[in-house]
Amino acid sequence: MMFHRRSVNKSATTAPPKHSTSLRRSVSYSASLSLPAPSWTPSSAKRRPLETQHLGLAALDAGYCCHEFTKLHLKVECRLDRHVVGGVLENATGQTLFKVREKPLSLHRQRMLVDTTEMPVATLRTSAFRRHKATYSSFLRTKMPKTPVFKFTMTHSKLEMIFSDIMTSETCRLGSNGEQDDTEIWLQRGLFANTVRQPIAHMYPAPPGSSMGYSLDIAEGVDAVMIILVCIAIHDSKSDCMWRTSSNFVWSPAIQSICHLLAMDMKQVASKVQTLAALRHFVAAFDAVHVASKLTQLCVTADAVVDVASHETLFLIQQKQYSLHRQRTLLDGRNQLPVATLRLSMFNRTPTYSAYPRTEHEETPCLFKFTANDKTVRSEFTDLVGGEHCTIGCDPPKVGSDSLNFWLVRGSGEAADVQQTIAQLTYMHTKNKAEQSIVLNVAPGVDQMMMILICIGLLDEGDEGDEDENTQE
């Protein structure tokens, strides 16, 4: 294998002989899944040559230091309609070296790197409480002590990591530079600003003809697992849009139906709705963070919420199996962390939905409730922005119409304010009832998450109505 355990010998000064341009493997595999030779690499002429670390460089485990210049393939897979790094292959043979297992429905996104025998090698945990500056903690195997082995941050796709080198006990710094999708990971020994930045790894899209993912070049003497964990975080920071045009990628049927709907003439939808005026005072029932700053148009299906303008998947909708109460969890489309949970109570004559932050828990208070059938909605709540009592609703549509207008009334009784239109939706019908969707227009100043959860409830009730009609037939 390409990794071996180096002895921690600080006095070692002799450099091993330079490797040839062709890869020399110490162990040949009896079975392999060959990948095409990397004859094409973007911006290869601009890449600086990787510098061998003769004394070794490790932050996690010195046993995974590369004993020669190493080329790996990070395999990108689509899970829950989100592209993630699912495995690590040896580029020369296609042999699987590591797999990435993700813990489902965890407050902190947690992934485990396992070897071919399913033994854990390392755990990578992403903090759920950092929005613009993602913080990653790395642990050895599955042990979760209070202090991780090392931590690093990603800000606007830029790596920042300071750690103590296991091999030399020096304080080192890792960072990244890159043009477009070609990323260089560099090393500084010591924290002085004038210290030379040595390139120790390159990460770039895999050449055409190979499986979807990245090619990863690692210098001799560098901890490969440390670099793999960092590269997983770099992938997280990149836009998911680059994989949507990949010829190797096949959309799931649910997302294919969404794209088909978005490809329809949206002018027909726009012609049926009135212009939504911005609210002078914001209104929020779920979280003021989700208040729309401009007119927003969303497509809501049973599986996802997609921005109509950019075609970006904002949220994934996951249904809980074997639950007494019908329960759905919205996952952030960027990092798959839970954002909201919608639960339908089975003990109310009128369908009643309860919205919770992140994942529903016995001690977590309900943020707001609403009642719904397939054509009407009512919800009373205290506005999180102004503290006023508010009522949201929509009335049954006119005969032959597929559009609904949502109205808002602030206050109650004689103190009630004038009714305002805050959102409009249009049902997009398809031959397959399971693929029915809603195009939602949300006025500026309105809590988008509140409206998305209401639309999910309307879709649920519409499905229930279709089932009842089929049963009567």
Short mmCIF file of N, CA and C in Angstrom, two decimals, residues 161-313:
data_model
loop_
_atom_site.label_atom_id
_atom_site.label_comp_id
_atom_site.label_asym_id
_atom_site.label_seq_id
_atom_site.Cartn_x
_atom_site.Cartn_y
_atom_site.Cartn_z
N MET A 161 -5.70 26.32 8.71
CA MET A 161 -5.49 25.24 9.69
C MET A 161 -4.12 25.41 10.34
N ILE A 162 -4.09 25.40 11.67
CA ILE A 162 -2.86 25.45 12.44
C ILE A 162 -2.81 24.22 13.34
N PHE A 163 -1.71 23.50 13.32
CA PHE A 163 -1.61 22.24 14.06
C PHE A 163 -0.16 21.97 14.43
N SER A 164 0.02 20.98 15.30
CA SER A 164 1.35 20.55 15.71
C SER A 164 1.72 19.29 14.95
N ASP A 165 2.80 19.34 14.20
CA ASP A 165 3.24 18.19 13.40
C ASP A 165 3.68 17.06 14.32
N ILE A 166 3.09 15.88 14.12
CA ILE A 166 3.43 14.72 14.94
C ILE A 166 4.89 14.32 14.75
N MET A 167 5.42 14.49 13.53
CA MET A 167 6.76 14.00 13.21
C MET A 167 7.86 14.89 13.78
N THR A 168 7.67 16.19 13.76
CA THR A 168 8.75 17.11 14.17
C THR A 168 8.38 17.97 15.37
N SER A 169 7.12 17.92 15.81
CA SER A 169 6.60 18.74 16.92
C SER A 169 6.59 20.23 16.59
N GLU A 170 6.77 20.57 15.33
CA GLU A 170 6.71 21.97 14.92
C GLU A 170 5.25 22.43 14.82
N THR A 171 5.05 23.72 15.02
CA THR A 171 3.74 24.31 14.75
C THR A 171 3.67 24.65 13.27
N CYS A 172 2.69 24.11 12.60
CA CYS A 172 2.58 24.26 11.15
C CYS A 172 1.24 24.89 10.77
N ARG A 173 1.20 25.41 9.58
CA ARG A 173 -0.02 26.04 9.06
C ARG A 173 -0.30 25.50 7.66
N LEU A 174 -1.56 25.13 7.43
CA LEU A 174 -2.01 24.72 6.10
C LEU A 174 -2.98 25.77 5.57
N GLY A 175 -2.90 26.01 4.27
CA GLY A 175 -3.82 26.92 3.61
C GLY A 175 -4.05 26.45 2.19
N SER A 176 -4.85 27.18 1.45
CA SER A 176 -5.16 26.78 0.08
C SER A 176 -5.23 27.99 -0.82
N ASN A 177 -4.83 27.77 -2.06
CA ASN A 177 -4.99 28.74 -3.14
C ASN A 177 -5.60 27.99 -4.31
N GLY A 178 -6.18 28.71 -5.23
CA GLY A 178 -6.74 28.01 -6.37
C GLY A 178 -7.37 28.93 -7.37
N GLU A 179 -7.38 28.45 -8.62
CA GLU A 179 -8.08 29.11 -9.70
C GLU A 179 -9.23 28.21 -10.12
N GLN A 180 -10.45 28.74 -10.01
CA GLN A 180 -11.65 27.99 -10.36
C GLN A 180 -11.71 26.71 -9.53
N ASP A 181 -11.59 25.55 -10.16
CA ASP A 181 -11.73 24.28 -9.44
C ASP A 181 -10.39 23.62 -9.16
N ASP A 182 -9.29 24.28 -9.50
CA ASP A 182 -7.96 23.72 -9.30
C ASP A 182 -7.40 24.31 -8.00
N THR A 183 -7.24 23.46 -6.98
CA THR A 183 -6.86 23.93 -5.65
C THR A 183 -5.49 23.40 -5.26
N GLU A 184 -4.66 24.29 -4.72
CA GLU A 184 -3.36 23.90 -4.18
C GLU A 184 -3.42 24.01 -2.66
N ILE A 185 -2.98 22.98 -1.97
CA ILE A 185 -2.85 23.00 -0.51
C ILE A 185 -1.39 23.19 -0.18
N TRP A 186 -1.10 24.25 0.60
CA TRP A 186 0.29 24.57 0.90
C TRP A 186 0.57 24.46 2.40
N LEU A 187 1.85 24.36 2.72
CA LEU A 187 2.31 24.18 4.10
C LEU A 187 3.30 25.27 4.46
N GLN A 188 3.15 25.81 5.67
CA GLN A 188 4.15 26.70 6.27
C GLN A 188 4.63 26.07 7.56
N ARG A 189 5.92 25.87 7.68
CA ARG A 189 6.48 25.38 8.95
C ARG A 189 6.84 26.59 9.80
N GLY A 190 6.16 26.70 10.94
CA GLY A 190 6.30 27.90 11.75
C GLY A 190 5.22 28.90 11.38
N LEU A 191 5.04 29.92 12.21
CA LEU A 191 3.96 30.88 12.02
C LEU A 191 4.47 32.25 11.58
N PHE A 192 5.71 32.31 11.11
CA PHE A 192 6.25 33.58 10.63
C PHE A 192 5.70 33.89 9.26
N ALA A 193 5.37 35.15 9.03
CA ALA A 193 4.72 35.55 7.78
C ALA A 193 5.62 35.34 6.57
N ASN A 194 6.94 35.43 6.76
CA ASN A 194 7.86 35.31 5.63
C ASN A 194 8.27 33.88 5.35
N THR A 195 7.69 32.91 6.06
CA THR A 195 8.03 31.50 5.83
C THR A 195 7.51 31.06 4.47
N VAL A 196 8.33 30.27 3.78
CA VAL A 196 7.96 29.81 2.43
C VAL A 196 6.75 28.89 2.51
N ARG A 197 5.83 29.07 1.58
CA ARG A 197 4.65 28.19 1.47
C ARG A 197 4.97 27.06 0.50
N GLN A 198 5.07 25.86 1.04
CA GLN A 198 5.44 24.70 0.22
C GLN A 198 4.18 23.99 -0.27
N PRO A 199 4.02 23.78 -1.57
CA PRO A 199 2.85 23.01 -2.06
C PRO A 199 3.00 21.54 -1.71
N ILE A 200 1.98 20.97 -1.07
CA ILE A 200 2.05 19.56 -0.67
C ILE A 200 0.91 18.73 -1.27
N ALA A 201 -0.08 19.36 -1.90
CA ALA A 201 -1.17 18.61 -2.52
C ALA A 201 -1.88 19.46 -3.56
N HIS A 202 -2.39 18.80 -4.58
CA HIS A 202 -3.22 19.45 -5.60
C HIS A 202 -4.53 18.68 -5.72
N MET A 203 -5.63 19.42 -5.80
CA MET A 203 -6.97 18.83 -5.96
C MET A 203 -7.62 19.50 -7.17
N TYR A 204 -8.07 18.69 -8.14
CA TYR A 204 -8.64 19.25 -9.36
C TYR A 204 -9.64 18.23 -9.93
N PRO A 205 -10.56 18.68 -10.79
CA PRO A 205 -11.57 17.75 -11.33
C PRO A 205 -10.93 16.59 -12.08
N ALA A 206 -11.51 15.43 -11.94
CA ALA A 206 -10.99 14.23 -12.60
C ALA A 206 -11.09 14.41 -14.11
N PRO A 207 -10.19 13.78 -14.86
CA PRO A 207 -10.18 13.94 -16.32
C PRO A 207 -11.42 13.32 -16.95
N PRO A 208 -11.78 13.75 -18.16
CA PRO A 208 -12.94 13.16 -18.84
C PRO A 208 -12.75 11.66 -19.05
N GLY A 209 -13.84 10.92 -18.89
CA GLY A 209 -13.78 9.47 -19.06
C GLY A 209 -13.68 8.71 -17.77
N SER A 210 -13.21 9.36 -16.71
CA SER A 210 -13.14 8.70 -15.40
C SER A 210 -14.43 8.95 -14.65
N SER A 211 -14.61 8.25 -13.52
CA SER A 211 -15.81 8.44 -12.73
C SER A 211 -15.83 9.84 -12.13
N MET A 212 -17.03 10.34 -11.82
CA MET A 212 -17.19 11.71 -11.36
C MET A 212 -16.45 11.93 -10.04
N GLY A 213 -15.72 13.02 -9.96
CA GLY A 213 -14.99 13.31 -8.73
C GLY A 213 -13.77 14.18 -8.99
N TYR A 214 -12.78 14.04 -8.11
CA TYR A 214 -11.57 14.84 -8.16
C TYR A 214 -10.35 13.93 -8.27
N SER A 215 -9.30 14.46 -8.91
CA SER A 215 -7.97 13.86 -8.81
C SER A 215 -7.24 14.57 -7.68
N LEU A 216 -6.50 13.80 -6.91
CA LEU A 216 -5.79 14.35 -5.74
C LEU A 216 -4.34 13.88 -5.78
N ASP A 217 -3.42 14.82 -5.88
CA ASP A 217 -1.99 14.53 -5.85
C ASP A 217 -1.45 14.91 -4.49
N ILE A 218 -0.70 13.98 -3.85
CA ILE A 218 -0.16 14.22 -2.51
C ILE A 218 1.34 14.00 -2.54
N ALA A 219 2.08 14.91 -1.94
CA ALA A 219 3.54 14.81 -1.92
C ALA A 219 4.00 13.67 -1.01
N GLU A 220 5.18 13.20 -1.27
CA GLU A 220 5.78 12.14 -0.45
C GLU A 220 5.99 12.65 0.97
N GLY A 221 5.66 11.80 1.97
CA GLY A 221 5.87 12.13 3.37
C GLY A 221 4.71 12.82 4.05
N VAL A 222 3.61 13.06 3.33
CA VAL A 222 2.48 13.81 3.89
C VAL A 222 1.38 12.84 4.33
N ASP A 223 0.75 13.16 5.46
CA ASP A 223 -0.36 12.38 6.01
C ASP A 223 -1.54 12.42 5.03
N ALA A 224 -1.80 11.29 4.36
CA ALA A 224 -2.83 11.25 3.33
C ALA A 224 -4.23 11.44 3.90
N VAL A 225 -4.50 10.87 5.07
CA VAL A 225 -5.84 10.99 5.66
C VAL A 225 -6.12 12.43 6.04
N MET A 226 -5.13 13.13 6.55
CA MET A 226 -5.29 14.56 6.85
C MET A 226 -5.69 15.33 5.60
N ILE A 227 -5.02 15.07 4.49
CA ILE A 227 -5.31 15.76 3.24
C ILE A 227 -6.70 15.39 2.73
N ILE A 228 -7.08 14.13 2.85
CA ILE A 228 -8.41 13.68 2.39
C ILE A 228 -9.51 14.42 3.15
N LEU A 229 -9.37 14.51 4.47
CA LEU A 229 -10.38 15.21 5.28
C LEU A 229 -10.48 16.68 4.88
N VAL A 230 -9.34 17.30 4.64
CA VAL A 230 -9.35 18.70 4.22
C VAL A 230 -10.03 18.85 2.86
N CYS A 231 -9.75 17.92 1.95
CA CYS A 231 -10.35 17.99 0.60
C CYS A 231 -11.86 17.76 0.64
N ILE A 232 -12.34 16.94 1.57
CA ILE A 232 -13.79 16.78 1.72
C ILE A 232 -14.42 18.12 2.10
N ALA A 233 -13.75 18.85 2.98
CA ALA A 233 -14.26 20.17 3.38
C ALA A 233 -14.19 21.16 2.22
N ILE A 234 -13.14 21.08 1.41
CA ILE A 234 -13.03 21.97 0.24
C ILE A 234 -14.18 21.68 -0.72
N HIS A 235 -14.50 20.41 -0.91
CA HIS A 235 -15.64 20.06 -1.77
C HIS A 235 -16.94 20.63 -1.20
N ASP A 236 -17.11 20.56 0.13
CA ASP A 236 -18.32 21.11 0.75
C ASP A 236 -18.48 22.59 0.44
N SER A 237 -17.36 23.31 0.38
CA SER A 237 -17.41 24.76 0.20
C SER A 237 -17.70 25.18 -1.23
N LYS A 238 -17.59 24.23 -2.16
CA LYS A 238 -17.82 24.55 -3.57
C LYS A 238 -19.31 24.47 -3.90
N SER A 239 -19.70 25.17 -4.93
CA SER A 239 -21.11 25.17 -5.36
C SER A 239 -21.48 23.81 -5.92
N ASP A 240 -22.71 23.39 -5.65
CA ASP A 240 -23.19 22.10 -6.15
C ASP A 240 -23.53 22.17 -7.64
N CYS A 241 -23.57 23.40 -8.20
CA CYS A 241 -24.00 23.55 -9.59
C CYS A 241 -23.00 22.93 -10.57
N MET A 242 -21.70 22.86 -10.21
CA MET A 242 -20.70 22.36 -11.15
C MET A 242 -20.93 20.91 -11.51
N TRP A 243 -21.62 20.15 -10.63
CA TRP A 243 -21.84 18.74 -10.90
C TRP A 243 -23.11 18.50 -11.70
N ARG A 244 -23.99 19.51 -11.79
CA ARG A 244 -25.27 19.30 -12.46
C ARG A 244 -25.13 19.18 -13.96
N THR A 245 -24.05 19.75 -14.50
CA THR A 245 -23.83 19.66 -15.93
C THR A 245 -22.90 18.52 -16.30
N SER A 246 -22.50 17.71 -15.33
CA SER A 246 -21.59 16.60 -15.59
C SER A 246 -22.28 15.54 -16.43
N SER A 247 -21.59 15.06 -17.46
CA SER A 247 -22.16 14.03 -18.33
C SER A 247 -22.24 12.69 -17.64
N ASN A 248 -21.50 12.54 -16.55
CA ASN A 248 -21.53 11.27 -15.83
C ASN A 248 -22.67 11.18 -14.84
N PHE A 249 -23.37 12.30 -14.62
CA PHE A 249 -24.37 12.34 -13.57
C PHE A 249 -25.76 12.16 -14.14
N VAL A 250 -26.57 11.32 -13.49
CA VAL A 250 -27.95 11.10 -13.89
C VAL A 250 -28.86 11.57 -12.77
N TRP A 251 -29.76 12.50 -13.06
CA TRP A 251 -30.67 13.02 -12.05
C TRP A 251 -31.61 11.93 -11.57
N SER A 252 -31.99 12.00 -10.31
CA SER A 252 -33.01 11.12 -9.77
C SER A 252 -34.35 11.50 -10.39
N PRO A 253 -35.34 10.56 -10.44
CA PRO A 253 -36.64 10.87 -11.04
C PRO A 253 -37.32 12.07 -10.40
N ALA A 254 -37.15 12.22 -9.06
CA ALA A 254 -37.81 13.35 -8.39
C ALA A 254 -37.26 14.68 -8.89
N ILE A 255 -35.92 14.79 -9.01
CA ILE A 255 -35.34 16.04 -9.46
C ILE A 255 -35.55 16.25 -10.95
N GLN A 256 -35.63 15.15 -11.74
CA GLN A 256 -35.94 15.29 -13.15
C GLN A 256 -37.31 15.94 -13.33
N SER A 257 -38.26 15.55 -12.50
CA SER A 257 -39.60 16.13 -12.60
C SER A 257 -39.59 17.60 -12.23
N ILE A 258 -38.75 17.99 -11.24
CA ILE A 258 -38.64 19.40 -10.87
C ILE A 258 -38.07 20.20 -12.03
N CYS A 259 -37.01 19.68 -12.65
CA CYS A 259 -36.40 20.40 -13.77
C CYS A 259 -37.38 20.53 -14.94
N HIS A 260 -38.19 19.49 -15.14
CA HIS A 260 -39.19 19.55 -16.20
C HIS A 260 -40.19 20.67 -15.92
N LEU A 261 -40.58 20.78 -14.65
CA LEU A 261 -41.54 21.83 -14.30
C LEU A 261 -40.92 23.21 -14.45
N LEU A 262 -39.64 23.34 -14.07
CA LEU A 262 -38.99 24.63 -14.16
C LEU A 262 -38.73 25.02 -15.60
N ALA A 263 -38.67 24.02 -16.49
CA ALA A 263 -38.46 24.31 -17.90
C ALA A 263 -39.74 24.77 -18.58
N MET A 264 -40.88 24.62 -17.92
CA MET A 264 -42.14 25.07 -18.49
C MET A 264 -42.17 26.60 -18.61
N ASP A 265 -43.07 27.09 -19.38
CA ASP A 265 -43.18 28.53 -19.60
C ASP A 265 -43.71 29.19 -18.33
N MET A 266 -42.81 29.81 -17.55
CA MET A 266 -43.21 30.41 -16.29
C MET A 266 -44.00 31.71 -16.50
N LYS A 267 -44.05 32.20 -17.73
CA LYS A 267 -44.86 33.38 -18.00
C LYS A 267 -46.34 33.10 -17.76
N GLN A 268 -46.75 31.84 -18.03
CA GLN A 268 -48.14 31.48 -17.79
C GLN A 268 -48.47 31.57 -16.31
N VAL A 269 -47.52 31.17 -15.47
CA VAL A 269 -47.74 31.26 -14.03
C VAL A 269 -47.76 32.71 -13.59
N ALA A 270 -46.80 33.50 -14.09
CA ALA A 270 -46.71 34.90 -13.67
C ALA A 270 -47.93 35.70 -14.09
N SER A 271 -48.55 35.33 -15.23
CA SER A 271 -49.69 36.09 -15.70
C SER A 271 -50.92 35.89 -14.83
N LYS A 272 -50.93 34.82 -14.02
CA LYS A 272 -52.10 34.52 -13.21
C LYS A 272 -52.03 35.16 -11.82
N VAL A 273 -50.87 35.71 -11.44
CA VAL A 273 -50.73 36.25 -10.10
C VAL A 273 -50.51 37.74 -10.15
N GLN A 274 -50.89 38.42 -9.08
CA GLN A 274 -50.70 39.85 -8.98
C GLN A 274 -49.30 40.15 -8.46
N THR A 275 -48.87 41.39 -8.67
CA THR A 275 -47.57 41.80 -8.14
C THR A 275 -47.65 41.91 -6.61
N LEU A 276 -46.70 41.27 -5.92
CA LEU A 276 -46.70 41.28 -4.46
C LEU A 276 -45.93 42.50 -3.97
N ALA A 277 -46.55 43.28 -3.12
CA ALA A 277 -45.90 44.48 -2.58
C ALA A 277 -45.09 44.11 -1.34
N ALA A 278 -43.96 44.79 -1.17
CA ALA A 278 -43.11 44.54 -0.01
C ALA A 278 -43.81 45.02 1.26
N LEU A 279 -43.64 44.27 2.34
CA LEU A 279 -44.24 44.63 3.62
C LEU A 279 -43.42 45.74 4.28
N ARG A 280 -44.11 46.73 4.82
CA ARG A 280 -43.41 47.80 5.54
C ARG A 280 -42.79 47.28 6.82
N HIS A 281 -43.45 46.31 7.45
CA HIS A 281 -42.93 45.68 8.66
C HIS A 281 -42.83 44.18 8.42
N PHE A 282 -41.66 43.62 8.68
CA PHE A 282 -41.44 42.20 8.43
C PHE A 282 -42.38 41.35 9.28
N VAL A 283 -42.64 40.12 8.82
CA VAL A 283 -43.45 39.18 9.57
C VAL A 283 -42.78 37.81 9.52
N ALA A 284 -42.68 37.17 10.67
CA ALA A 284 -42.03 35.86 10.76
C ALA A 284 -42.67 35.04 11.86
N ALA A 285 -42.93 33.78 11.56
CA ALA A 285 -43.45 32.85 12.56
C ALA A 285 -42.44 31.77 12.89
N PHE A 286 -41.52 31.48 11.97
CA PHE A 286 -40.53 30.42 12.18
C PHE A 286 -39.20 31.01 12.63
N ASP A 287 -38.60 31.86 11.79
CA ASP A 287 -37.30 32.46 12.13
C ASP A 287 -37.11 33.69 11.26
N ALA A 288 -36.81 34.83 11.88
CA ALA A 288 -36.62 36.07 11.12
C ALA A 288 -35.43 35.99 10.17
N VAL A 289 -34.53 35.01 10.38
CA VAL A 289 -33.38 34.85 9.48
C VAL A 289 -33.85 34.52 8.06
N HIS A 290 -35.01 33.86 7.95
CA HIS A 290 -35.51 33.42 6.65
C HIS A 290 -36.42 34.45 5.98
N VAL A 291 -36.47 35.67 6.49
CA VAL A 291 -37.30 36.70 5.86
C VAL A 291 -36.72 37.05 4.49
N ALA A 292 -37.57 37.06 3.46
CA ALA A 292 -37.12 37.34 2.09
C ALA A 292 -36.78 38.82 1.95
N SER A 293 -35.65 39.11 1.33
CA SER A 293 -35.24 40.50 1.10
C SER A 293 -35.76 41.03 -0.23
N LYS A 294 -36.20 40.14 -1.10
CA LYS A 294 -36.76 40.53 -2.38
C LYS A 294 -37.81 39.50 -2.78
N LEU A 295 -38.56 39.81 -3.83
CA LEU A 295 -39.58 38.88 -4.31
C LEU A 295 -38.91 37.57 -4.70
N THR A 296 -39.39 36.47 -4.13
CA THR A 296 -38.77 35.16 -4.32
C THR A 296 -39.78 34.20 -4.93
N GLN A 297 -39.31 33.40 -5.89
CA GLN A 297 -40.15 32.39 -6.51
C GLN A 297 -39.52 31.02 -6.29
N LEU A 298 -40.27 30.12 -5.66
CA LEU A 298 -39.78 28.80 -5.29
C LEU A 298 -40.66 27.73 -5.91
N CYS A 299 -40.08 26.57 -6.14
CA CYS A 299 -40.83 25.39 -6.57
C CYS A 299 -40.75 24.36 -5.45
N VAL A 300 -41.90 23.98 -4.90
CA VAL A 300 -41.97 23.06 -3.77
C VAL A 300 -42.58 21.75 -4.24
N THR A 301 -41.86 20.65 -4.04
CA THR A 301 -42.37 19.32 -4.35
C THR A 301 -42.33 18.48 -3.07
N ALA A 302 -42.66 17.22 -3.19
CA ALA A 302 -42.64 16.33 -2.03
C ALA A 302 -41.23 16.01 -1.59
N ASP A 303 -40.22 16.30 -2.43
CA ASP A 303 -38.85 15.90 -2.13
C ASP A 303 -37.88 17.05 -1.93
N ALA A 304 -38.21 18.23 -2.47
CA ALA A 304 -37.22 19.31 -2.44
C ALA A 304 -37.89 20.66 -2.62
N VAL A 305 -37.11 21.71 -2.28
CA VAL A 305 -37.50 23.10 -2.53
C VAL A 305 -36.41 23.70 -3.40
N VAL A 306 -36.80 24.20 -4.58
CA VAL A 306 -35.85 24.67 -5.58
C VAL A 306 -36.12 26.14 -5.88
N ASP A 307 -35.04 26.93 -5.99
CA ASP A 307 -35.16 28.32 -6.42
C ASP A 307 -35.40 28.34 -7.93
N VAL A 308 -36.51 28.93 -8.36
CA VAL A 308 -36.88 28.91 -9.77
C VAL A 308 -35.86 29.66 -10.62
N ALA A 309 -35.33 30.78 -10.11
CA ALA A 309 -34.42 31.61 -10.90
C ALA A 309 -33.08 30.93 -11.14
N SER A 310 -32.50 30.34 -10.10
CA SER A 310 -31.15 29.75 -10.21
C SER A 310 -31.16 28.25 -10.36
N HIS A 311 -32.33 27.60 -10.19
CA HIS A 311 -32.45 26.14 -10.21
C HIS A 311 -31.65 25.48 -9.09
N GLU A 312 -31.29 26.23 -8.08
CA GLU A 312 -30.53 25.68 -6.95
C GLU A 312 -31.46 25.00 -5.97
N THR A 313 -31.08 23.81 -5.52
CA THR A 313 -31.86 23.10 -4.50
C THR A 313 -31.56 23.71 -3.14
#
